[in-house]
mmCIF file of C-alpha atoms in Angstrom:
data_model
loop_
_atom_site.group_PDB
_atom_site.id
_atom_site.type_symbol
_atom_site.label_atom_id
_atom_site.label_comp_id
_atom_site.label_asym_id
_atom_site.label_seq_id
_atom_site.Cartn_x
_atom_site.Cartn_y
_atom_site.Cartn_z
ATOM 1 C CA UNK A 1 13.147 17.650 -31.920
ATOM 2 C CA UNK A 2 16.526 18.887 -30.904
ATOM 3 C CA UNK A 3 18.599 16.394 -28.827
ATOM 4 C CA UNK A 4 19.445 17.299 -25.174
ATOM 5 C CA UNK A 5 23.375 16.424 -24.749
ATOM 6 C CA UNK A 6 24.314 17.804 -21.091
ATOM 7 C CA UNK A 7 22.082 16.901 -18.157
ATOM 8 C CA UNK A 8 23.196 17.090 -14.844
ATOM 9 C CA UNK A 9 22.673 13.920 -13.138
ATOM 10 C CA UNK A 10 21.106 13.642 -9.465
ATOM 11 C CA UNK A 11 24.221 13.123 -6.948
ATOM 12 C CA UNK A 12 26.471 15.124 -8.445
ATOM 13 C CA UNK A 13 26.719 18.666 -10.022
ATOM 14 C CA UNK A 14 29.130 17.609 -13.009
ATOM 15 C CA UNK A 15 28.031 17.341 -16.403
ATOM 16 C CA UNK A 16 27.103 13.971 -17.762
ATOM 17 C CA UNK A 17 29.694 12.181 -20.045
ATOM 18 C CA UNK A 18 28.727 12.527 -23.687
ATOM 19 C CA UNK A 19 27.968 8.924 -24.168
ATOM 20 C CA UNK A 20 24.131 9.440 -25.051
ATOM 21 C CA UNK A 21 21.724 11.535 -26.674
ATOM 22 C CA UNK A 22 18.640 12.503 -25.136
ATOM 23 C CA UNK A 23 15.408 13.359 -26.447
ATOM 24 C CA UNK A 24 12.320 14.284 -24.118
ATOM 25 C CA UNK A 25 9.102 12.021 -23.997
ATOM 26 C CA UNK A 26 5.718 12.452 -22.363
ATOM 27 C CA UNK A 27 5.939 12.306 -18.616
ATOM 28 C CA UNK A 28 5.628 8.676 -17.288
ATOM 29 C CA UNK A 29 5.613 7.201 -13.676
ATOM 30 C CA UNK A 30 8.768 5.768 -12.154
ATOM 31 C CA UNK A 31 8.353 2.670 -10.330
ATOM 32 C CA UNK A 32 11.931 2.859 -8.608
ATOM 33 C CA UNK A 33 11.491 5.775 -7.210
ATOM 34 C CA UNK A 34 7.819 6.408 -7.589
ATOM 35 C CA UNK A 35 7.391 9.656 -8.828
ATOM 36 C CA UNK A 36 6.117 11.038 -11.885
ATOM 37 C CA UNK A 37 8.632 12.452 -14.046
ATOM 38 C CA UNK A 38 9.611 13.782 -17.491
ATOM 39 C CA UNK A 39 11.062 10.918 -19.598
ATOM 40 C CA UNK A 40 14.179 11.103 -21.605
ATOM 41 C CA UNK A 41 15.137 8.681 -24.531
ATOM 42 C CA UNK A 42 18.511 7.618 -24.169
ATOM 43 C CA UNK A 43 20.525 6.661 -27.166
ATOM 44 C CA UNK A 44 24.033 5.329 -27.162
ATOM 45 C CA UNK A 45 26.440 7.314 -29.518
ATOM 46 C CA UNK A 46 29.931 7.029 -30.108
ATOM 47 C CA UNK A 47 32.325 8.900 -27.552
ATOM 48 C CA UNK A 48 35.813 10.049 -26.918
ATOM 49 C CA UNK A 49 37.850 7.600 -25.432
ATOM 50 C CA UNK A 50 38.416 9.819 -22.499
ATOM 51 C CA UNK A 51 34.529 9.703 -22.088
ATOM 52 C CA UNK A 52 33.948 6.397 -21.571
ATOM 53 C CA UNK A 53 36.586 6.262 -18.822
ATOM 54 C CA UNK A 54 34.467 8.530 -16.531
ATOM 55 C CA UNK A 55 33.882 6.696 -13.324
ATOM 56 C CA UNK A 56 30.211 5.516 -12.609
ATOM 57 C CA UNK A 57 29.899 8.189 -9.961
ATOM 58 C CA UNK A 58 28.336 10.229 -12.858
ATOM 59 C CA UNK A 59 25.638 7.437 -12.437
ATOM 60 C CA UNK A 60 24.641 7.267 -9.042
ATOM 61 C CA UNK A 61 27.483 4.877 -8.292
ATOM 62 C CA UNK A 62 26.834 1.912 -10.909
ATOM 63 C CA UNK A 63 26.712 1.997 -14.474
ATOM 64 C CA UNK A 64 25.662 -0.684 -17.055
ATOM 65 C CA UNK A 65 28.551 -1.927 -19.319
ATOM 66 C CA UNK A 66 26.464 -0.600 -22.502
ATOM 67 C CA UNK A 67 23.177 0.684 -23.291
ATOM 68 C CA UNK A 68 22.804 -1.418 -26.702
ATOM 69 C CA UNK A 69 19.292 0.592 -27.522
ATOM 70 C CA UNK A 70 17.697 3.490 -26.590
ATOM 71 C CA UNK A 71 16.264 3.488 -23.013
ATOM 72 C CA UNK A 72 14.740 6.177 -20.739
ATOM 73 C CA UNK A 73 16.319 8.323 -17.981
ATOM 74 C CA UNK A 74 13.930 10.032 -15.518
ATOM 75 C CA UNK A 75 14.208 13.812 -14.436
ATOM 76 C CA UNK A 76 13.468 14.929 -11.029
ATOM 77 C CA UNK A 77 13.534 18.476 -9.277
ATOM 78 C CA UNK A 78 17.030 17.892 -8.135
ATOM 79 C CA UNK A 79 18.106 16.851 -11.646
ATOM 80 C CA UNK A 80 18.374 13.539 -13.496
ATOM 81 C CA UNK A 81 18.081 10.193 -11.613
ATOM 82 C CA UNK A 82 20.470 7.370 -11.999
ATOM 83 C CA UNK A 83 19.417 5.002 -14.958
ATOM 84 C CA UNK A 84 20.562 2.157 -12.168
ATOM 85 C CA UNK A 85 17.806 3.267 -10.028
ATOM 86 C CA UNK A 86 14.920 3.637 -12.620
ATOM 87 C CA UNK A 87 15.826 0.781 -15.181
ATOM 88 C CA UNK A 88 13.696 -2.186 -14.814
ATOM 89 C CA UNK A 89 15.777 -5.509 -14.245
ATOM 90 C CA UNK A 90 15.224 -9.010 -15.342
ATOM 91 C CA UNK A 91 14.717 -11.621 -12.614
ATOM 92 C CA UNK A 92 18.274 -12.658 -13.553
ATOM 93 C CA UNK A 93 19.240 -9.189 -12.125
ATOM 94 C CA UNK A 94 20.544 -7.736 -15.490
ATOM 95 C CA UNK A 95 19.478 -4.527 -16.869
ATOM 96 C CA UNK A 96 16.565 -4.543 -19.389
ATOM 97 C CA UNK A 97 17.087 -1.829 -22.257
ATOM 98 C CA UNK A 98 14.787 -0.741 -25.063
ATOM 99 C CA UNK A 99 12.846 2.046 -26.762
ATOM 100 C CA UNK A 100 9.814 1.388 -24.195
ATOM 101 C CA UNK A 101 9.705 0.431 -20.270
ATOM 102 C CA UNK A 102 6.394 -1.013 -19.762
ATOM 103 C CA UNK A 103 4.924 0.265 -16.028
ATOM 104 C CA UNK A 104 4.782 -2.595 -13.507
ATOM 105 C CA UNK A 105 1.251 -1.692 -12.963
ATOM 106 C CA UNK A 106 0.279 -2.563 -16.657
ATOM 107 C CA UNK A 107 2.209 -5.596 -16.609
ATOM 108 C CA UNK A 108 0.130 -7.033 -13.631
ATOM 109 C CA UNK A 109 -3.224 -5.898 -15.221
ATOM 110 C CA UNK A 110 -2.046 -7.976 -18.218
ATOM 111 C CA UNK A 111 -1.532 -11.109 -16.076
ATOM 112 C CA UNK A 112 -5.098 -11.560 -15.303
ATOM 113 C CA UNK A 113 -5.874 -11.787 -18.996
ATOM 114 C CA UNK A 114 -5.185 -15.207 -19.980
ATOM 115 C CA UNK A 115 -3.826 -18.209 -18.245
ATOM 116 C CA UNK A 116 -3.794 -18.595 -14.641
ATOM 117 C CA UNK A 117 -1.642 -16.385 -12.287
ATOM 118 C CA UNK A 118 -0.521 -18.498 -9.250
ATOM 119 C CA UNK A 119 0.673 -15.969 -5.880
ATOM 120 C CA UNK A 120 2.603 -17.382 -3.485
ATOM 121 C CA UNK A 121 1.978 -15.138 -0.606
ATOM 122 C CA UNK A 122 4.658 -13.748 1.308
ATOM 123 C CA UNK A 123 5.219 -12.385 4.420
ATOM 124 C CA UNK A 124 8.681 -9.968 3.912
ATOM 125 C CA UNK A 125 11.214 -8.921 1.450
ATOM 126 C CA UNK A 126 13.255 -12.186 2.250
ATOM 127 C CA UNK A 127 10.589 -14.376 1.266
ATOM 128 C CA UNK A 128 9.207 -12.226 -1.760
ATOM 129 C CA UNK A 129 12.836 -12.242 -3.153
ATOM 130 C CA UNK A 130 12.836 -16.310 -2.755
ATOM 131 C CA UNK A 131 9.374 -16.380 -4.543
ATOM 132 C CA UNK A 132 10.764 -14.500 -7.090
ATOM 133 C CA UNK A 133 13.733 -16.189 -7.716
ATOM 134 C CA UNK A 134 11.861 -19.518 -8.678
ATOM 135 C CA UNK A 135 10.018 -17.708 -11.689
ATOM 136 C CA UNK A 136 7.140 -15.853 -10.289
ATOM 137 C CA UNK A 137 5.747 -13.257 -12.565
ATOM 138 C CA UNK A 138 4.422 -11.361 -9.553
ATOM 139 C CA UNK A 139 4.355 -11.468 -5.871
ATOM 140 C CA UNK A 140 1.549 -10.643 -3.066
ATOM 141 C CA UNK A 141 1.753 -10.316 0.314
ATOM 142 C CA UNK A 142 0.022 -12.320 2.778
ATOM 143 C CA UNK A 143 -1.752 -9.696 5.110
ATOM 144 C CA UNK A 144 -1.713 -12.234 8.123
ATOM 145 C CA UNK A 145 1.865 -13.264 7.351
ATOM 146 C CA UNK A 146 2.761 -9.521 7.249
ATOM 147 C CA UNK A 147 0.991 -8.851 10.663
ATOM 148 C CA UNK A 148 2.668 -12.017 12.443
ATOM 149 C CA UNK A 149 6.131 -11.043 11.177
ATOM 150 C CA UNK A 150 5.945 -7.709 12.820
ATOM 151 C CA UNK A 151 4.189 -9.943 15.988
ATOM 152 C CA UNK A 152 0.826 -8.304 15.304
ATOM 153 C CA UNK A 153 -2.312 -10.327 15.322
ATOM 154 C CA UNK A 154 -4.287 -10.633 11.596
ATOM 155 C CA UNK A 155 -7.088 -8.726 11.543
ATOM 156 C CA UNK A 156 -6.641 -4.695 10.519
ATOM 157 C CA UNK A 157 -3.832 -4.488 13.637
ATOM 158 C CA UNK A 158 -0.683 -3.937 11.201
ATOM 159 C CA UNK A 159 0.339 -0.240 12.227
ATOM 160 C CA UNK A 160 0.533 1.779 8.753
ATOM 161 C CA UNK A 161 4.208 2.795 9.602
ATOM 162 C CA UNK A 162 5.295 -0.901 9.628
ATOM 163 C CA UNK A 163 2.764 -1.705 6.662
ATOM 164 C CA UNK A 164 4.577 1.250 4.406
ATOM 165 C CA UNK A 165 7.899 0.310 5.456
ATOM 166 C CA UNK A 166 7.340 -3.495 4.582
ATOM 167 C CA UNK A 167 6.191 -2.652 1.143
ATOM 168 C CA UNK A 168 9.151 -0.774 0.497
ATOM 169 C CA UNK A 169 11.454 -3.060 1.601
ATOM 170 C CA UNK A 170 9.805 -5.436 -1.220
ATOM 171 C CA UNK A 171 9.982 -3.110 -3.677
ATOM 172 C CA UNK A 172 13.483 -2.141 -3.219
ATOM 173 C CA UNK A 173 14.181 -5.503 -3.732
ATOM 174 C CA UNK A 174 11.962 -6.872 -6.516
ATOM 175 C CA UNK A 175 11.740 -6.592 -10.235
ATOM 176 C CA UNK A 176 8.156 -7.731 -10.775
ATOM 177 C CA UNK A 177 4.813 -6.505 -10.034
ATOM 178 C CA UNK A 178 3.910 -6.400 -6.107
ATOM 179 C CA UNK A 179 0.383 -6.294 -4.822
ATOM 180 C CA UNK A 180 -0.379 -6.186 -1.274
ATOM 181 C CA UNK A 181 -3.293 -7.232 0.753
ATOM 182 C CA UNK A 182 -4.667 -4.233 2.864
ATOM 183 C CA UNK A 183 -7.431 -6.469 4.723
ATOM 184 C CA UNK A 184 -10.461 -3.734 5.047
ATOM 185 C CA UNK A 185 -7.885 -0.934 4.945
ATOM 186 C CA UNK A 186 -7.357 -1.205 8.047
ATOM 187 C CA UNK A 187 -10.392 0.971 9.325
ATOM 188 C CA UNK A 188 -13.650 1.606 8.138
ATOM 189 C CA UNK A 189 -12.615 5.143 8.374
ATOM 190 C CA UNK A 190 -12.465 6.626 4.726
ATOM 191 C CA UNK A 191 -9.730 9.385 5.566
ATOM 192 C CA UNK A 192 -7.346 6.416 6.965
ATOM 193 C CA UNK A 193 -8.142 4.012 3.916
ATOM 194 C CA UNK A 194 -7.022 6.869 1.953
ATOM 195 C CA UNK A 195 -3.707 7.171 4.041
ATOM 196 C CA UNK A 196 -3.176 3.445 3.588
ATOM 197 C CA UNK A 197 -3.425 3.091 -0.153
ATOM 198 C CA UNK A 198 -1.520 6.010 -0.316
ATOM 199 C CA UNK A 199 1.316 4.776 1.476
ATOM 200 C CA UNK A 200 1.474 1.207 -0.482
ATOM 201 C CA UNK A 201 1.073 3.412 -4.035
ATOM 202 C CA UNK A 202 4.018 5.606 -3.254
ATOM 203 C CA UNK A 203 5.878 2.705 -1.835
ATOM 204 C CA UNK A 204 5.537 1.092 -4.995
ATOM 205 C CA UNK A 205 3.233 -1.585 -5.110
ATOM 206 C CA UNK A 206 0.697 -1.721 -8.187
ATOM 207 C CA UNK A 207 -2.183 -3.590 -6.894
ATOM 208 C CA UNK A 208 -3.999 -4.180 -3.508
ATOM 209 C CA UNK A 209 -6.487 -6.582 -2.226
ATOM 210 C CA UNK A 210 -9.317 -5.117 -0.021
ATOM 211 C CA UNK A 211 -12.170 -7.166 1.722
ATOM 212 C CA UNK A 212 -16.024 -6.715 2.511
ATOM 213 C CA UNK A 213 -15.745 -8.781 5.727
ATOM 214 C CA UNK A 214 -18.994 -8.604 7.438
ATOM 215 C CA UNK A 215 -19.840 -5.081 6.569
ATOM 216 C CA UNK A 216 -22.262 -4.254 3.971
ATOM 217 C CA UNK A 217 -21.173 -4.436 0.591
ATOM 218 C CA UNK A 218 -21.743 -0.590 -0.008
ATOM 219 C CA UNK A 219 -18.942 -0.031 2.663
ATOM 220 C CA UNK A 220 -16.534 -1.585 0.308
ATOM 221 C CA UNK A 221 -17.775 0.053 -2.740
ATOM 222 C CA UNK A 222 -16.730 3.353 -0.906
ATOM 223 C CA UNK A 223 -13.419 2.333 -0.003
ATOM 224 C CA UNK A 224 -12.706 1.182 -3.576
ATOM 225 C CA UNK A 225 -13.722 4.320 -5.096
ATOM 226 C CA UNK A 226 -11.644 6.293 -3.155
ATOM 227 C CA UNK A 227 -8.693 3.896 -3.371
ATOM 228 C CA UNK A 228 -9.290 4.307 -7.105
ATOM 229 C CA UNK A 229 -9.120 8.242 -6.682
ATOM 230 C CA UNK A 230 -5.725 7.639 -4.765
ATOM 231 C CA UNK A 231 -4.165 6.006 -7.376
ATOM 232 C CA UNK A 232 -5.157 7.926 -9.963
ATOM 233 C CA UNK A 233 -3.769 11.085 -8.071
ATOM 234 C CA UNK A 234 -0.711 9.286 -8.311
ATOM 235 C CA UNK A 235 -0.902 8.306 -11.931
ATOM 236 C CA UNK A 236 -0.889 4.308 -10.866
ATOM 237 C CA UNK A 237 -3.402 2.116 -12.815
ATOM 238 C CA UNK A 238 -3.906 0.341 -9.439
ATOM 239 C CA UNK A 239 -5.094 -3.113 -9.661
ATOM 240 C CA UNK A 240 -7.677 -3.521 -7.158
ATOM 241 C CA UNK A 241 -8.830 -6.861 -6.207
ATOM 242 C CA UNK A 242 -12.128 -7.099 -4.174
ATOM 243 C CA UNK A 243 -12.189 -9.880 -1.713
ATOM 244 C CA UNK A 244 -15.789 -10.991 -0.911
ATOM 245 C CA UNK A 245 -16.115 -13.224 1.985
ATOM 246 C CA UNK A 246 -19.488 -14.106 1.312
ATOM 247 C CA UNK A 247 -18.365 -17.825 1.562
ATOM 248 C CA UNK A 248 -15.585 -17.583 3.341
ATOM 249 C CA UNK A 249 -17.308 -16.238 6.360
ATOM 250 C CA UNK A 250 -20.675 -17.831 5.269
ATOM 251 C CA UNK A 251 -22.121 -14.428 5.488
ATOM 252 C CA UNK A 252 -25.684 -15.876 3.945
ATOM 253 C CA UNK A 253 -27.271 -19.015 3.997
ATOM 254 C CA UNK A 254 -25.750 -21.565 1.356
ATOM 255 C CA UNK A 255 -28.454 -21.640 -0.875
ATOM 256 C CA UNK A 256 -28.166 -17.663 -1.446
ATOM 257 C CA UNK A 257 -24.613 -17.388 -1.514
ATOM 258 C CA UNK A 258 -23.598 -17.689 -5.163
ATOM 259 C CA UNK A 259 -26.426 -14.952 -5.998
ATOM 260 C CA UNK A 260 -24.870 -13.058 -3.375
ATOM 261 C CA UNK A 261 -21.611 -12.826 -4.582
ATOM 262 C CA UNK A 262 -22.499 -12.200 -8.113
ATOM 263 C CA UNK A 263 -24.488 -9.334 -6.855
ATOM 264 C CA UNK A 264 -21.514 -8.024 -5.043
ATOM 265 C CA UNK A 265 -19.166 -8.906 -7.957
ATOM 266 C CA UNK A 266 -21.085 -6.189 -9.827
ATOM 267 C CA UNK A 267 -21.123 -3.324 -7.262
ATOM 268 C CA UNK A 268 -17.292 -3.698 -7.122
ATOM 269 C CA UNK A 269 -16.776 -3.364 -10.548
ATOM 270 C CA UNK A 270 -18.912 -0.855 -11.094
ATOM 271 C CA UNK A 271 -16.822 1.154 -8.180
ATOM 272 C CA UNK A 272 -13.730 0.705 -9.870
ATOM 273 C CA UNK A 273 -12.545 -2.971 -8.982
ATOM 274 C CA UNK A 274 -10.409 -4.666 -11.541
ATOM 275 C CA UNK A 275 -10.734 -8.367 -9.961
ATOM 276 C CA UNK A 276 -12.957 -10.418 -7.604
ATOM 277 C CA UNK A 277 -11.696 -12.426 -4.885
ATOM 278 C CA UNK A 278 -14.287 -15.288 -3.838
ATOM 279 C CA UNK A 279 -12.096 -16.467 -0.941
ATOM 280 C CA UNK A 280 -13.843 -19.964 0.568
ATOM 281 C CA UNK A 281 -15.588 -21.052 -2.958
ATOM 282 C CA UNK A 282 -14.837 -24.714 -4.088
ATOM 283 C CA UNK A 283 -17.607 -25.922 -6.306
ATOM 284 C CA UNK A 284 -16.564 -26.388 -9.538
ATOM 285 C CA UNK A 285 -20.244 -25.339 -10.752
ATOM 286 C CA UNK A 286 -20.412 -22.440 -8.842
ATOM 287 C CA UNK A 287 -17.166 -21.288 -9.623
ATOM 288 C CA UNK A 288 -17.859 -21.434 -13.491
ATOM 289 C CA UNK A 289 -21.391 -19.944 -13.052
ATOM 290 C CA UNK A 290 -19.547 -16.705 -11.029
ATOM 291 C CA UNK A 291 -16.521 -16.537 -13.962
ATOM 292 C CA UNK A 292 -19.170 -16.505 -16.635
ATOM 293 C CA UNK A 293 -21.474 -13.964 -14.650
ATOM 294 C CA UNK A 294 -18.933 -11.432 -13.692
ATOM 295 C CA UNK A 295 -16.951 -9.143 -15.537
ATOM 296 C CA UNK A 296 -14.214 -9.329 -13.196
ATOM 297 C CA UNK A 297 -11.055 -11.837 -13.405
ATOM 298 C CA UNK A 298 -12.037 -14.252 -10.437
ATOM 299 C CA UNK A 299 -9.418 -14.854 -7.761
ATOM 300 C CA UNK A 300 -9.552 -18.138 -5.558
ATOM 301 C CA UNK A 301 -7.932 -19.140 -2.345
ATOM 302 C CA UNK A 302 -6.096 -22.541 -2.645
ATOM 303 C CA UNK A 303 -7.764 -24.820 0.332
ATOM 304 C CA UNK A 304 -8.777 -28.297 0.421
ATOM 305 C CA UNK A 305 -11.649 -29.431 -2.018
ATOM 306 C CA UNK A 306 -10.436 -26.663 -4.542
ATOM 307 C CA UNK A 307 -9.667 -28.227 -7.992
ATOM 308 C CA UNK A 308 -6.500 -28.614 -9.811
ATOM 309 C CA UNK A 309 -5.223 -25.471 -11.275
ATOM 310 C CA UNK A 310 -5.655 -27.019 -14.587
ATOM 311 C CA UNK A 311 -9.513 -27.494 -14.171
ATOM 312 C CA UNK A 312 -9.708 -23.932 -12.481
ATOM 313 C CA UNK A 313 -8.369 -22.436 -15.540
ATOM 314 C CA UNK A 314 -10.701 -24.274 -17.523
ATOM 315 C CA UNK A 315 -13.598 -23.207 -15.418
ATOM 316 C CA UNK A 316 -12.515 -19.300 -16.255
ATOM 317 C CA UNK A 317 -10.503 -18.774 -12.841
ATOM 318 C CA UNK A 318 -7.811 -16.327 -13.478
ATOM 319 C CA UNK A 319 -5.910 -16.047 -10.214
ATOM 320 C CA UNK A 320 -5.109 -18.534 -7.494
ATOM 321 C CA UNK A 321 -3.758 -17.278 -4.177
ATOM 322 C CA UNK A 322 -1.863 -19.331 -1.179
ATOM 323 C CA UNK A 323 -3.136 -16.987 1.236
ATOM 324 C CA UNK A 324 -1.464 -17.321 4.694
ATOM 325 C CA UNK A 325 -0.899 -21.117 3.937
ATOM 326 C CA UNK A 326 2.923 -20.573 3.181
ATOM 327 C CA UNK A 327 2.960 -18.445 6.418
ATOM 328 C CA UNK A 328 1.727 -21.017 8.468
ATOM 329 C CA UNK A 329 4.015 -23.922 7.645
ATOM 330 C CA UNK A 330 7.069 -21.474 7.847
ATOM 331 C CA UNK A 331 6.151 -21.067 11.378
ATOM 332 C CA UNK A 332 5.145 -24.601 11.898
ATOM 333 C CA UNK A 333 8.783 -25.678 10.552
ATOM 334 C CA UNK A 334 10.366 -22.833 12.695
ATOM 335 C CA UNK A 335 8.576 -24.194 15.813
ATOM 336 C CA UNK A 336 9.919 -27.828 15.267
ATOM 337 C CA UNK A 337 13.189 -27.155 14.410
ATOM 338 C CA UNK A 338 13.569 -24.848 17.266
ATOM 339 C CA UNK A 339 11.965 -27.204 19.731
ATOM 340 C CA UNK A 340 14.320 -30.231 18.380
ATOM 341 C CA UNK A 341 17.334 -27.631 19.475
ATOM 342 C CA UNK A 342 15.968 -26.483 22.642
ATOM 343 C CA UNK A 343 15.286 -29.992 23.616
ATOM 344 C CA UNK A 344 18.220 -31.915 22.322
ATOM 345 C CA UNK A 345 20.584 -29.319 21.023
ATOM 346 C CA UNK A 346 20.363 -30.609 17.387
ATOM 347 C CA UNK A 347 18.495 -29.383 14.539
ATOM 348 C CA UNK A 348 15.883 -32.119 13.307
ATOM 349 C CA UNK A 349 15.587 -31.226 9.656
ATOM 350 C CA UNK A 350 14.396 -35.009 8.130
ATOM 351 C CA UNK A 351 11.544 -33.999 6.701
ATOM 352 C CA UNK A 352 12.631 -30.359 5.753
ATOM 353 C CA UNK A 353 14.419 -29.072 3.233
ATOM 354 C CA UNK A 354 15.794 -25.313 3.042
ATOM 355 C CA UNK A 355 18.073 -22.761 1.849
ATOM 356 C CA UNK A 356 21.554 -22.764 2.900
ATOM 357 C CA UNK A 357 23.055 -19.069 4.516
ATOM 358 C CA UNK A 358 25.119 -18.617 1.305
ATOM 359 C CA UNK A 359 22.119 -18.942 -0.763
ATOM 360 C CA UNK A 360 19.795 -17.050 0.953
ATOM 361 C CA UNK A 361 22.486 -14.219 1.398
ATOM 362 C CA UNK A 362 23.286 -14.298 -2.371
ATOM 363 C CA UNK A 363 19.858 -13.766 -3.228
ATOM 364 C CA UNK A 364 19.415 -10.770 -0.771
ATOM 365 C CA UNK A 365 22.590 -9.399 -2.078
ATOM 366 C CA UNK A 366 21.845 -9.361 -5.591
ATOM 367 C CA UNK A 367 19.811 -6.170 -5.430
ATOM 368 C CA UNK A 368 23.131 -4.845 -4.734
#
């Protein structure tokens, strides 16, 4: 196939510097700007000395020092998009180059295949960046934490506009997959659930949690089906984690809970779910039985009485979530610090360790 050597880049009408050759590839989904695009393989080639001095404005404001291997450039209706906007980055902030850019949705699916994925749920973009900086391979939101951060109570109260803005603020700064807890879809109206999933997916998330609560399981089945339809429409291999509250909310008598959650797991899997969140389950024997009976990777909620992560992995658990616990502690710490300052004009930090302003500001500024 002939090489394409003269694209017009987005943000400028001037021709691109002749530093690379471009070969069309099949369309893929860009996880930086959330659109499906024609992809071009970019291969470095020796350029004239004057070409190497072209300003970075050609590339949308910033250019990696050198692409050492073939990588990809996305084409939009407006032209060619800056590789700075589209190239995935490693957790140290450096651009990743290579012949294949693995979409984050596929990465997130793979994280559930082996080992135990531990998710320290976050409430906002700042918290997401902090958790990512610790080496987290994926980020999950806490629906309660997100609601509280906006001044709303947990329980399907957060407005869709606030949810979408929060998700986009996280995907803007993150380099790893993001999964978003959308409670029960914020409604039993399927059209509203469609709007919620569409907002989350187009904002860059690659996974969702969606729960049954006290409603009949058939309600969640339909929500999973429409969520899958929305994701497919946008070309996203969305990881749908179906949360069942059989244990957490004692929906049936204790003697029936295991059979009921196994039944629901089968229903949700058939509807298109990719994981089962058995929130509230703590007994090792029941956990093992569920993991063996369900085709879905099992997710548990960290709580008192739950076995250590090593034991959970041995039992077959594939995902462990903190839920709202971290947000609860953070608000408690803020209350204690604020009280000491209001009452004595001093910050009592004896039992607390925290980030310095400089470190936090540095983390947020790395997105550039």
